[in-house]
Amino acid sequence: MKQITHWIDGAPWARPAAARAGEVYDPATGQVAATVDYADADAVDAAVAAAERAFADWRDASLSKRTSVLFAFRDLVARHRSELAGLITAEHGQTLEDAAGEVQRGLEVVEFACGIPHLLKGGFAENVSSAVDSYSLRQPLGVVAGITPFNFPAMVPMWMFPIAIACGNTFVLKPSEKDPSTSIRLAELWAEAGLPAGVFNVVHGDKVAVDRLLTHPDVKAVSFVGSTPIARYVYETGTAAGKRVQALGGAKNHMVVLPDADLDLAADAAVSAGFGSAGERCMAISVVVAVDPVGDSLVAKIADRISGLRVGDGRRGCDMGPLVTRAHRDKVAGYLDAGVAAGAKLAVDGRDHAIDGAAEGFWLGPTLFDQVTADMSIYTDEIFGPVLSVVRVPTYDQAVTLVNENPYGNGTAIFTNDGGAARQFQHEVQVGMVGVNVPIPVPMAYFSFGGWKSSLFGDTNVHGPDGVHFYTRVKTVTARWPIPTGERAVALHFPTAT
Ligand code: NAD
């Protein structure tokens, strides 16, 4: 049985077996594929201490040195893309193609971070006062931590650590305990790229490890991505301990379809964004808002496309894989009964879908609900599975009100051929990432990613320019190099420019 342990100070942690460990499943077979050690406070302290020791040299490493390591890491991740995708699929269940796509999106953040010399350039003003110059520097914080969810075991950590490390920080990653192998392979690739020991560390585990990171005095900042209740907890606990925290939470993403939209394009988008990665994406579309009179036609087109989806083992060229664990599969399946009981119309029942995989796998086929209303749990809860709800509304205004009254604000999309309507929507919708005829508007690496309302706690987004801001603090220097005159010039008033 494969045993996965922490990566601390440039190597697997050599301590005897941890007191606590968890099981890691292959979701397509339903079998236990590995065990993973759960860190107690001692293991977290060892990782933070290694990162603290490494910080002194890494913060002083030249930008050329840091970028040479980043370029080498970039090449290694690109070369090992298929291998990384295989590790993801084996523990997460998403298809190999989907997993390769997530590696690619993470790689793009590494490429962005390769430009760190430009991104860290400060400002300079000559002669702010007579013979006085002023300039600003961005400096790293120290040891920073990342806590990440199961659904993107490569991409979400790579939203964080390439930029943090490029800025001169050292990093402790606490990945999801459900699919921990990818993080260890990434740590090995960092070592191969020449990253000094201790700059990147991985501790596995659960709340025990998270709590220690949130309160450890040497951890200066925490980036979190996961469900909203945990994001709120991490934000409140981390900031109360004096840390800089960005905590991205859950989502309920609406796709508004106006009467003038191309309904085939909209149906393709709804199925792709609703069922890709079995709906286990924070940017998945979970609600289609059909503005009258498109409802009947759109539901028929979506149902037709669902019937053609191949569900099965992600290694077999299917469209959609299993859910991540049996418990999660059963929780999601429970919403099918809840939706029917609440009065929604079960237009497509995913439990009847043909499956190309082992009987013990964590399967649930794509499900479509019609006639959903805002008071039903299938609407209010983040289901995080292959369940798409259609809410019918009479007007555009009611569609926007529905989206804006939802407590989440991660992503949304509008499908229309009316540029004016799209422009109005992007202006008034209370959501952080907006697509116009694009169903999953995930910003590229050189923009920043983040939602509004209960989808993000803190005030900076991840990666892109916000990532550089989050992982650095500004120092502003005002300097005079006097030419000796022999005259005295004591002045007690507040300095103003002369
Ligand atoms: P999760 O909240 O269960 O876990 C996230 C992390 O928190 C994991 O590392 C986990 O070990 C840790 N954790 C779990 N319970 C904890 C507790 N009680 N105290 C402290 N730490 C705890 O999330 P998940 O199920 O792994 O991932 C799915 C969720 O992540 C969904 O809600 C999804 O929307 C969200 N997500 C959001 C984004 C985004 O960018 N906003 C991106 C990806 C996923």
Coordinates of C-alpha atoms and ligand atoms in Angstrom, one line a residue:
M1 CA 0.0 0.0 0.0
K2 CA 1.4 3.4 -1.0
Q3 CA 2.1 5.6 2.0
I4 CA 2.2 9.4 1.5
T5 CA 4.0 11.5 4.0
H6 CA 5.0 15.2 4.5
W7 CA 7.7 16.9 2.5
I8 CA 9.8 19.0 4.9
D9 CA 13.2 20.7 4.3
G10 CA 13.7 19.2 0.9
A11 CA 12.9 15.6 1.6
P12 CA 10.1 13.2 2.7
W13 CA 9.7 13.6 6.5
A14 CA 11.8 10.8 8.1
R15 CA 9.9 10.4 11.3
P16 CA 8.2 7.0 12.2
A17 CA 4.6 6.6 11.1
A18 CA 2.2 9.4 12.1
A19 CA -0.2 8.8 15.0
R20 CA -3.1 9.6 12.6
A21 CA -3.5 8.8 8.9
G22 CA -6.3 8.8 6.4
E23 CA -7.3 6.7 3.4
V24 CA -7.0 7.9 -0.2
Y25 CA -9.4 6.4 -2.7
D26 CA -9.3 5.7 -6.4
P27 CA -12.8 7.1 -7.0
A28 CA -13.3 5.1 -10.3
T29 CA -12.7 1.7 -8.6
G30 CA -13.8 2.6 -5.1
Q31 CA -10.7 1.0 -3.7
V32 CA -8.2 2.4 -1.1
A33 CA -5.1 3.4 -3.2
A34 CA -2.9 4.9 -0.4
T35 CA -2.7 6.1 3.1
V36 CA -1.7 9.6 4.0
D37 CA -0.1 10.8 7.2
Y38 CA -2.0 13.5 9.1
A39 CA 0.3 16.2 10.6
D40 CA 0.1 16.9 14.3
A41 CA 1.5 20.2 15.7
D42 CA 5.0 18.8 15.7
A43 CA 5.0 18.1 12.0
V44 CA 3.6 21.5 11.2
D45 CA 6.2 23.1 13.5
A46 CA 9.0 21.2 11.8
A47 CA 7.8 22.5 8.4
V48 CA 7.5 26.1 9.5
A49 CA 10.9 25.9 11.2
A50 CA 12.5 24.6 7.9
A51 CA 10.8 27.4 6.0
E52 CA 11.9 30.0 8.5
R53 CA 15.5 28.8 8.3
A54 CA 15.4 28.9 4.5
F55 CA 13.9 32.3 4.4
A56 CA 17.1 34.3 5.2
D57 CA 18.9 33.1 2.2
W58 CA 16.0 32.9 -0.2
R59 CA 14.8 36.4 0.4
D60 CA 18.4 37.6 -0.4
A61 CA 18.7 35.4 -3.5
S62 CA 19.0 37.6 -6.6
L63 CA 16.1 38.0 -8.9
S64 CA 18.2 36.2 -11.5
K65 CA 18.7 33.2 -9.2
R66 CA 15.1 33.0 -8.3
T67 CA 13.9 33.2 -11.9
S68 CA 16.4 30.6 -13.1
V69 CA 14.8 28.2 -10.6
L70 CA 11.3 29.2 -11.7
F71 CA 12.1 28.6 -15.4
A72 CA 13.5 25.2 -14.6
F73 CA 10.4 24.3 -12.6
R74 CA 8.2 25.6 -15.4
D75 CA 10.0 23.2 -17.8
L76 CA 9.8 20.3 -15.5
V77 CA 6.0 20.7 -14.9
A78 CA 5.5 21.0 -18.6
R79 CA 7.5 17.9 -19.3
H80 CA 5.7 15.9 -16.5
R81 CA 2.2 17.2 -17.4
S82 CA 0.8 13.7 -18.4
E83 CA 2.3 12.1 -15.3
L84 CA 0.8 14.8 -13.0
A85 CA -2.6 14.4 -14.8
G86 CA -2.4 10.7 -14.1
L87 CA -1.8 11.3 -10.4
I88 CA -4.8 13.7 -10.3
T89 CA -7.2 11.3 -12.1
A90 CA -6.2 8.4 -9.9
E91 CA -7.2 10.2 -6.7
H92 CA -9.7 12.8 -7.8
G93 CA -11.5 11.0 -10.6
Q94 CA -11.7 13.7 -13.2
T95 CA -10.8 12.7 -16.8
L96 CA -7.2 12.7 -17.9
E97 CA -7.9 15.5 -20.4
D98 CA -9.5 17.6 -17.7
A99 CA -6.6 17.0 -15.3
A100 CA -4.1 18.0 -18.0
G101 CA -6.1 21.2 -18.4
E102 CA -5.8 22.0 -14.7
V103 CA -2.0 21.4 -14.8
Q104 CA -1.9 23.8 -17.8
R105 CA -3.8 26.5 -15.9
G106 CA -1.4 26.1 -13.0
L107 CA 1.6 26.2 -15.3
E108 CA 0.4 29.6 -16.6
V109 CA 0.8 31.0 -13.1
V110 CA 4.4 29.7 -13.0
E111 CA 5.0 31.4 -16.3
F112 CA 3.5 34.7 -14.9
A113 CA 5.8 34.3 -11.9
C114 CA 8.9 33.9 -14.2
G115 CA 8.4 37.6 -14.9
I116 CA 8.8 38.5 -11.2
P117 CA 11.7 41.0 -11.8
H118 CA 9.3 43.2 -13.7
L119 CA 6.4 42.6 -11.2
L120 CA 8.5 43.6 -8.2
K121 CA 9.8 46.9 -9.6
G122 CA 8.9 49.7 -7.4
G123 CA 8.3 53.4 -8.1
F124 CA 11.0 56.1 -8.1
A125 CA 10.6 59.9 -8.0
E126 CA 13.5 62.2 -8.2
N127 CA 13.6 65.5 -6.4
V128 CA 10.5 65.0 -4.2
S129 CA 12.0 67.9 -2.3
S130 CA 15.2 69.8 -3.0
A131 CA 17.9 67.1 -3.5
V132 CA 15.6 64.4 -2.0
D133 CA 14.5 61.3 -3.9
S134 CA 11.8 58.8 -2.9
Y135 CA 11.3 55.2 -4.0
S136 CA 9.3 52.1 -3.0
L137 CA 10.3 48.5 -2.6
R138 CA 8.2 45.4 -2.3
Q139 CA 9.7 42.9 0.1
P140 CA 8.6 39.3 1.0
L141 CA 6.7 38.5 4.2
G142 CA 8.5 35.4 5.4
V143 CA 6.9 32.0 5.9
V144 CA 3.5 31.9 4.2
A145 CA 1.0 29.0 4.1
G146 CA -1.5 27.7 1.5
I147 CA -4.5 25.5 2.4
T148 CA -6.2 24.0 -0.7
P149 CA -9.3 22.0 -1.7
F150 CA -9.5 18.6 -3.3
N151 CA -11.0 19.7 -6.6
F152 CA -7.9 21.2 -8.2
P153 CA -5.0 19.5 -6.5
A154 CA -2.5 21.0 -9.0
M155 CA -4.0 24.3 -10.1
V156 CA -5.1 25.8 -6.9
P157 CA -1.8 25.3 -5.0
M158 CA -0.1 26.7 -8.2
W159 CA -2.3 29.8 -7.9
M160 CA -0.4 30.5 -4.7
F161 CA 3.1 29.1 -4.4
P162 CA 4.9 30.1 -7.6
I163 CA 4.2 33.8 -6.9
A164 CA 4.9 33.5 -3.1
I165 CA 8.2 31.9 -3.8
A166 CA 9.1 34.2 -6.7
C167 CA 8.5 37.1 -4.3
G168 CA 11.1 35.7 -1.9
N169 CA 8.9 34.0 0.6
T170 CA 9.1 30.4 1.8
F171 CA 6.0 28.2 1.7
V172 CA 4.1 25.5 3.6
L173 CA 1.3 23.8 1.6
K174 CA -1.5 21.9 3.3
P175 CA -3.2 20.2 0.4
S176 CA -6.5 18.3 0.5
E177 CA -6.1 15.0 2.3
K178 CA -8.4 13.4 -0.4
D179 CA -5.8 13.7 -3.2
P180 CA -2.4 14.4 -1.7
S181 CA 0.0 12.8 -4.2
T182 CA 0.2 15.7 -6.7
S183 CA 1.6 18.1 -4.1
I184 CA 4.5 15.7 -3.3
R185 CA 5.3 15.2 -7.0
L186 CA 5.4 19.0 -7.3
A187 CA 7.7 19.2 -4.3
E188 CA 10.1 16.7 -6.0
L189 CA 10.0 18.8 -9.2
W190 CA 10.9 21.9 -7.2
A191 CA 13.9 20.1 -5.7
E192 CA 15.0 19.0 -9.2
A193 CA 14.6 22.5 -10.4
G194 CA 17.2 23.6 -7.8
L195 CA 14.9 25.2 -5.2
P196 CA 16.9 25.3 -1.9
A197 CA 15.6 22.9 0.8
G198 CA 13.0 24.4 3.1
V199 CA 11.6 27.0 0.6
F200 CA 8.7 24.7 -0.3
N201 CA 7.2 22.2 2.2
V202 CA 4.1 20.1 2.3
V203 CA 2.2 18.9 5.4
H204 CA -0.8 16.7 5.0
G205 CA -3.8 16.4 7.2
D206 CA -6.9 18.0 8.5
K207 CA -8.1 20.6 10.9
V208 CA -5.3 19.9 13.3
A209 CA -2.7 20.9 10.8
V210 CA -4.8 23.9 9.6
D211 CA -5.3 25.2 13.1
R212 CA -1.6 25.0 13.9
L213 CA -0.7 27.0 10.7
L214 CA -3.4 29.6 11.5
T215 CA -1.9 30.3 14.9
H216 CA 1.8 29.6 14.4
P217 CA 3.6 32.8 15.3
D218 CA 6.1 32.4 12.4
V219 CA 3.5 32.1 9.7
K220 CA 2.9 35.6 8.3
A221 CA 0.2 35.0 5.7
V222 CA -2.4 32.3 4.8
S223 CA -4.1 31.7 1.5
F224 CA -7.1 29.4 1.7
V225 CA -9.4 28.0 -1.0
G226 CA -12.3 25.7 0.0
S227 CA -15.9 25.7 1.1
T228 CA -17.4 28.9 2.5
P229 CA -17.9 27.8 6.2
I230 CA -14.2 26.8 6.4
A231 CA -13.1 29.9 4.5
R232 CA -14.9 32.1 7.0
Y233 CA -13.4 30.2 9.9
V234 CA -9.9 30.4 8.4
Y235 CA -10.2 34.2 7.7
E236 CA -11.5 34.9 11.2
T237 CA -9.0 32.7 13.0
G238 CA -6.0 33.8 10.9
T239 CA -6.7 37.5 11.1
A240 CA -7.3 37.3 14.9
A241 CA -3.8 35.8 15.1
G242 CA -2.5 38.9 13.3
K243 CA -1.9 37.2 9.9
R244 CA -2.6 38.5 6.4
V245 CA -5.4 36.1 5.1
Q246 CA -7.1 35.6 1.8
A247 CA -9.8 33.0 1.9
L248 CA -11.8 31.9 -1.1
G249 CA -15.0 30.1 -0.5
G250 CA -17.8 28.2 -2.3
A251 CA -20.0 29.2 -5.1
K252 CA -23.4 29.0 -6.8
N253 CA -22.8 30.2 -10.3
H254 CA -25.8 31.3 -12.5
M255 CA -25.9 31.3 -16.3
V256 CA -28.5 33.8 -17.5
V257 CA -29.9 33.0 -21.0
L258 CA -31.8 35.8 -22.7
P259 CA -34.5 35.3 -25.3
D260 CA -32.2 36.5 -28.1
A261 CA -29.4 34.1 -27.3
D262 CA -28.1 31.3 -29.6
L263 CA -29.8 28.5 -27.7
D264 CA -27.5 25.8 -29.1
L265 CA -24.4 27.7 -28.0
A266 CA -26.1 28.2 -24.6
A267 CA -27.0 24.5 -24.2
D268 CA -23.5 23.4 -25.2
A269 CA -22.1 25.8 -22.6
A270 CA -24.5 24.8 -19.8
V271 CA -23.7 21.1 -20.3
S272 CA -19.9 21.7 -20.5
A273 CA -19.8 24.0 -17.5
G274 CA -22.4 22.1 -15.5
F275 CA -20.9 18.6 -15.8
G276 CA -17.2 19.1 -16.6
S277 CA -15.2 17.6 -13.7
A278 CA -18.6 16.1 -12.5
G279 CA -19.6 19.6 -11.3
E280 CA -16.8 19.6 -8.8
R281 CA -15.5 23.0 -9.9
C282 CA -15.9 26.3 -8.0
M283 CA -16.7 27.9 -11.4
A284 CA -19.1 25.2 -12.5
I285 CA -22.5 26.5 -13.7
S286 CA -25.1 25.1 -11.2
V287 CA -28.1 27.2 -12.1
V288 CA -29.4 28.1 -15.6
V289 CA -31.7 31.1 -15.4
A290 CA -33.9 30.9 -18.4
V291 CA -35.6 34.2 -19.3
D292 CA -39.1 33.6 -20.8
P293 CA -39.8 32.2 -23.3
V294 CA -36.6 30.1 -23.7
G295 CA -37.3 27.6 -20.9
D296 CA -38.9 24.7 -22.8
S297 CA -36.5 24.8 -25.8
L298 CA -33.4 25.2 -23.6
V299 CA -34.3 22.3 -21.2
A300 CA -34.9 20.0 -24.2
K301 CA -31.6 20.9 -25.8
I302 CA -29.7 20.4 -22.5
A303 CA -31.4 17.1 -21.9
D304 CA -30.5 15.9 -25.4
R305 CA -26.9 16.7 -24.9
I306 CA -26.8 15.0 -21.5
S307 CA -27.9 11.8 -23.0
G308 CA -24.8 11.7 -25.2
L309 CA -22.3 12.1 -22.3
R310 CA -20.0 9.2 -21.6
V311 CA -19.6 8.7 -17.9
G312 CA -16.9 6.4 -16.6
D313 CA -13.3 5.9 -15.5
G314 CA -11.4 9.1 -16.4
R315 CA -8.6 7.0 -17.8
R316 CA -10.9 5.5 -20.5
G317 CA -11.6 8.6 -22.6
C318 CA -14.9 9.4 -21.0
D319 CA -16.5 12.9 -20.7
M320 CA -17.2 12.8 -17.0
G321 CA -15.7 10.8 -14.1
P322 CA -16.9 9.7 -10.7
L323 CA -17.3 11.9 -7.6
V324 CA -14.3 12.2 -5.2
T325 CA -15.5 10.0 -2.3
R326 CA -18.5 7.7 -1.6
A327 CA -19.7 10.0 1.2
H328 CA -19.7 13.0 -1.2
R329 CA -21.4 10.9 -3.9
D330 CA -24.2 9.9 -1.5
K331 CA -24.6 13.5 -0.3
V332 CA -25.0 14.8 -3.8
A333 CA -27.4 11.9 -4.7
G334 CA -29.5 13.0 -1.6
Y335 CA -30.2 16.2 -3.4
L336 CA -32.1 14.4 -6.1
D337 CA -34.7 13.2 -3.6
A338 CA -34.7 16.6 -1.9
G339 CA -35.4 18.4 -5.2
V340 CA -38.3 16.1 -6.1
A341 CA -39.7 16.4 -2.6
A342 CA -39.6 20.2 -2.8
G343 CA -41.5 20.1 -6.1
A344 CA -38.8 20.6 -8.8
K345 CA -39.2 18.6 -12.0
L346 CA -36.5 15.9 -12.4
A347 CA -35.9 16.3 -16.1
V348 CA -32.9 13.9 -16.3
D349 CA -32.1 11.5 -13.4
G350 CA -28.4 10.9 -13.2
R351 CA -28.9 7.6 -11.3
D352 CA -30.1 6.0 -14.6
H353 CA -27.1 7.0 -16.7
A354 CA -25.0 4.2 -18.1
I355 CA -21.5 4.0 -16.5
D356 CA -18.3 2.7 -18.1
G357 CA -16.5 1.8 -14.9
A358 CA -16.2 -0.6 -11.9
A359 CA -19.4 -1.2 -10.0
E360 CA -17.7 0.0 -6.7
G361 CA -16.8 3.4 -8.1
F362 CA -18.4 6.6 -6.8
W363 CA -20.7 7.2 -9.7
L364 CA -23.5 9.6 -10.3
G365 CA -24.6 10.6 -13.8
P366 CA -25.5 14.1 -14.9
T367 CA -28.8 15.3 -13.5
L368 CA -31.1 18.1 -14.7
F369 CA -33.8 19.8 -12.6
D370 CA -36.4 22.1 -14.2
Q371 CA -38.9 24.4 -12.5
V372 CA -36.5 25.1 -9.6
T373 CA -37.3 28.0 -7.2
A374 CA -35.1 30.0 -4.9
D375 CA -36.4 28.5 -1.7
M376 CA -35.4 24.9 -2.6
S377 CA -32.3 23.4 -1.1
I378 CA -31.1 22.3 -4.5
Y379 CA -31.0 26.1 -5.2
T380 CA -29.7 27.5 -1.9
D381 CA -27.0 24.9 -1.2
E382 CA -23.7 24.5 -3.0
I383 CA -24.1 20.8 -4.2
F384 CA -20.7 20.5 -5.8
G385 CA -21.7 17.6 -8.1
P386 CA -23.3 16.9 -11.5
V387 CA -26.7 18.5 -10.7
L388 CA -27.9 21.4 -12.9
S389 CA -30.9 23.4 -12.0
V390 CA -33.1 25.5 -14.3
V391 CA -34.9 28.5 -12.8
R392 CA -37.4 30.2 -15.1
V393 CA -38.0 33.9 -14.8
P394 CA -40.2 36.3 -16.8
T395 CA -37.7 39.2 -17.3
Y396 CA -34.1 40.2 -17.4
D397 CA -34.5 42.3 -14.3
Q398 CA -35.7 39.3 -12.3
A399 CA -32.8 37.3 -13.6
V400 CA -30.3 39.9 -12.3
T401 CA -32.2 40.2 -9.0
L402 CA -32.0 36.4 -8.5
V403 CA -28.2 36.5 -9.1
N404 CA -27.6 39.5 -6.9
E405 CA -29.7 38.2 -4.0
N406 CA -27.7 34.9 -3.9
P407 CA -25.2 35.0 -1.0
Y408 CA -22.4 33.7 -3.3
G409 CA -20.7 35.8 -5.9
N410 CA -18.0 33.7 -7.5
G411 CA -18.8 33.5 -11.2
T412 CA -21.7 34.2 -13.5
A413 CA -22.4 34.3 -17.3
I414 CA -24.9 35.9 -19.6
F415 CA -25.8 34.4 -23.0
T416 CA -27.2 37.0 -25.4
N417 CA -26.6 38.6 -28.8
D418 CA -27.5 42.0 -27.4
G419 CA -24.3 43.9 -26.6
G420 CA -26.2 46.5 -24.6
A421 CA -27.8 43.9 -22.4
A422 CA -24.5 42.2 -21.8
R423 CA -22.9 45.5 -20.9
Q424 CA -25.7 46.3 -18.5
F425 CA -25.3 42.9 -16.9
Q426 CA -21.5 43.2 -16.4
H427 CA -22.1 46.6 -14.8
E428 CA -24.8 45.7 -12.3
V429 CA -24.2 42.1 -11.4
Q430 CA -22.8 41.5 -7.9
V431 CA -20.3 38.8 -8.8
G432 CA -16.5 38.8 -9.1
M433 CA -16.0 37.0 -12.4
V434 CA -18.4 37.5 -15.3
G435 CA -18.6 35.7 -18.7
V436 CA -20.3 37.1 -21.8
N437 CA -21.2 34.1 -23.9
V438 CA -18.4 32.3 -21.9
P439 CA -19.7 29.9 -19.2
I440 CA -16.5 29.5 -17.1
P441 CA -14.9 32.9 -17.0
V442 CA -11.8 31.9 -15.1
P443 CA -9.3 34.8 -15.4
M444 CA -6.0 34.1 -17.0
A445 CA -2.9 34.0 -14.8
Y446 CA -2.0 37.6 -15.4
F447 CA -5.3 38.8 -14.1
S448 CA -6.4 37.9 -10.6
F449 CA -9.0 35.3 -9.5
G450 CA -11.7 35.9 -6.9
G451 CA -15.4 36.2 -6.1
W452 CA -17.5 38.6 -4.1
K453 CA -19.7 38.2 -1.1
S454 CA -19.5 34.8 0.6
S455 CA -17.1 33.5 -2.1
L456 CA -14.2 35.5 -0.8
F457 CA -13.0 36.7 2.6
G458 CA -10.2 39.3 2.6
D459 CA -9.5 42.0 0.1
T460 CA -7.1 40.6 -2.4
N461 CA -7.7 38.0 -5.1
V462 CA -5.3 35.2 -5.9
H463 CA -2.6 35.2 -8.6
G464 CA -1.9 37.9 -11.1
P465 CA -1.0 41.4 -9.7
D466 CA -3.1 40.8 -6.6
G467 CA -0.9 37.7 -5.8
V468 CA 2.3 39.9 -5.9
H469 CA 0.6 42.4 -3.6
F470 CA -0.6 39.7 -1.2
Y471 CA 2.8 38.1 -0.8
T472 CA 4.8 41.3 -0.4
R473 CA 4.7 44.5 1.7
V474 CA 5.7 47.9 0.6
K475 CA 8.6 49.9 2.0
T476 CA 8.9 53.5 0.9
V477 CA 12.3 55.2 1.2
T478 CA 13.0 58.9 1.2
A479 CA 16.7 59.7 0.7
R480 CA 18.9 62.7 0.7
W481 CA 22.6 62.5 0.0
P482 CA 23.7 65.9 1.3
I483 CA 26.5 67.9 -0.2
P484 CA 28.3 69.2 2.9
T485 CA 27.8 73.0 3.3
G486 CA 28.8 73.4 7.0
E487 CA 25.4 75.2 7.7
R488 CA 23.0 74.0 10.4
A489 CA 19.4 73.3 9.4
V490 CA 17.5 71.9 12.4
A491 CA 13.7 72.0 11.7
L492 CA 11.0 70.6 14.0
H493 CA 8.0 71.2 11.8
F494 CA 6.4 68.3 9.8
P495 CA 8.5 67.8 6.6
T496 CA 7.0 69.3 3.5
A497 CA 8.7 69.6 0.1
T498 CA 10.9 72.6 -0.5
Ligands
NAD1 P1 -13.1 22.0 2.2 O1 -13.5 23.3 2.7 O2 -13.8 20.8 2.8 O3 -11.5 21.8 2.4 C1 -10.6 22.7 2.0 C2 -9.4 22.6 2.9 O4 -9.7 22.9 4.2 C3 -8.8 21.2 2.8 O5 -7.4 21.4 2.8 C4 -9.2 20.6 4.1 O6 -8.3 19.7 4.7 C5 -9.4 21.8 5.1 N1 -10.4 21.6 6.1 C6 -11.5 20.8 6.0 N2 -12.3 20.9 7.1 C7 -11.6 21.8 7.9 C8 -11.9 22.3 9.2 N3 -13.0 22.0 9.9 N4 -11.0 23.2 9.7 C9 -9.9 23.6 9.1 N5 -9.6 23.1 7.8 C10 -10.5 22.2 7.3 O7 -13.3 22.0 0.6 P2 -13.2 20.8 -0.4 O8 -14.4 19.9 -0.3 O9 -11.8 20.2 -0.4 O10 -13.3 21.6 -1.8 C11 -14.5 22.0 -2.4 C12 -14.9 23.4 -1.9 O11 -13.9 24.3 -2.3 C13 -16.2 23.9 -2.7 O12 -16.9 24.6 -1.7 C14 -15.6 24.8 -3.8 O13 -16.5 25.8 -4.2 C15 -14.5 25.4 -3.1 N6 -13.5 26.0 -4.0 C16 -13.5 27.3 -4.2 C17 -12.6 27.9 -5.1 C18 -12.6 29.3 -5.3 O14 -11.7 29.8 -6.0 N7 -13.4 30.1 -4.7 C19 -11.8 27.0 -5.9 C20 -11.9 25.7 -5.7 C21 -12.7 25.1 -4.8

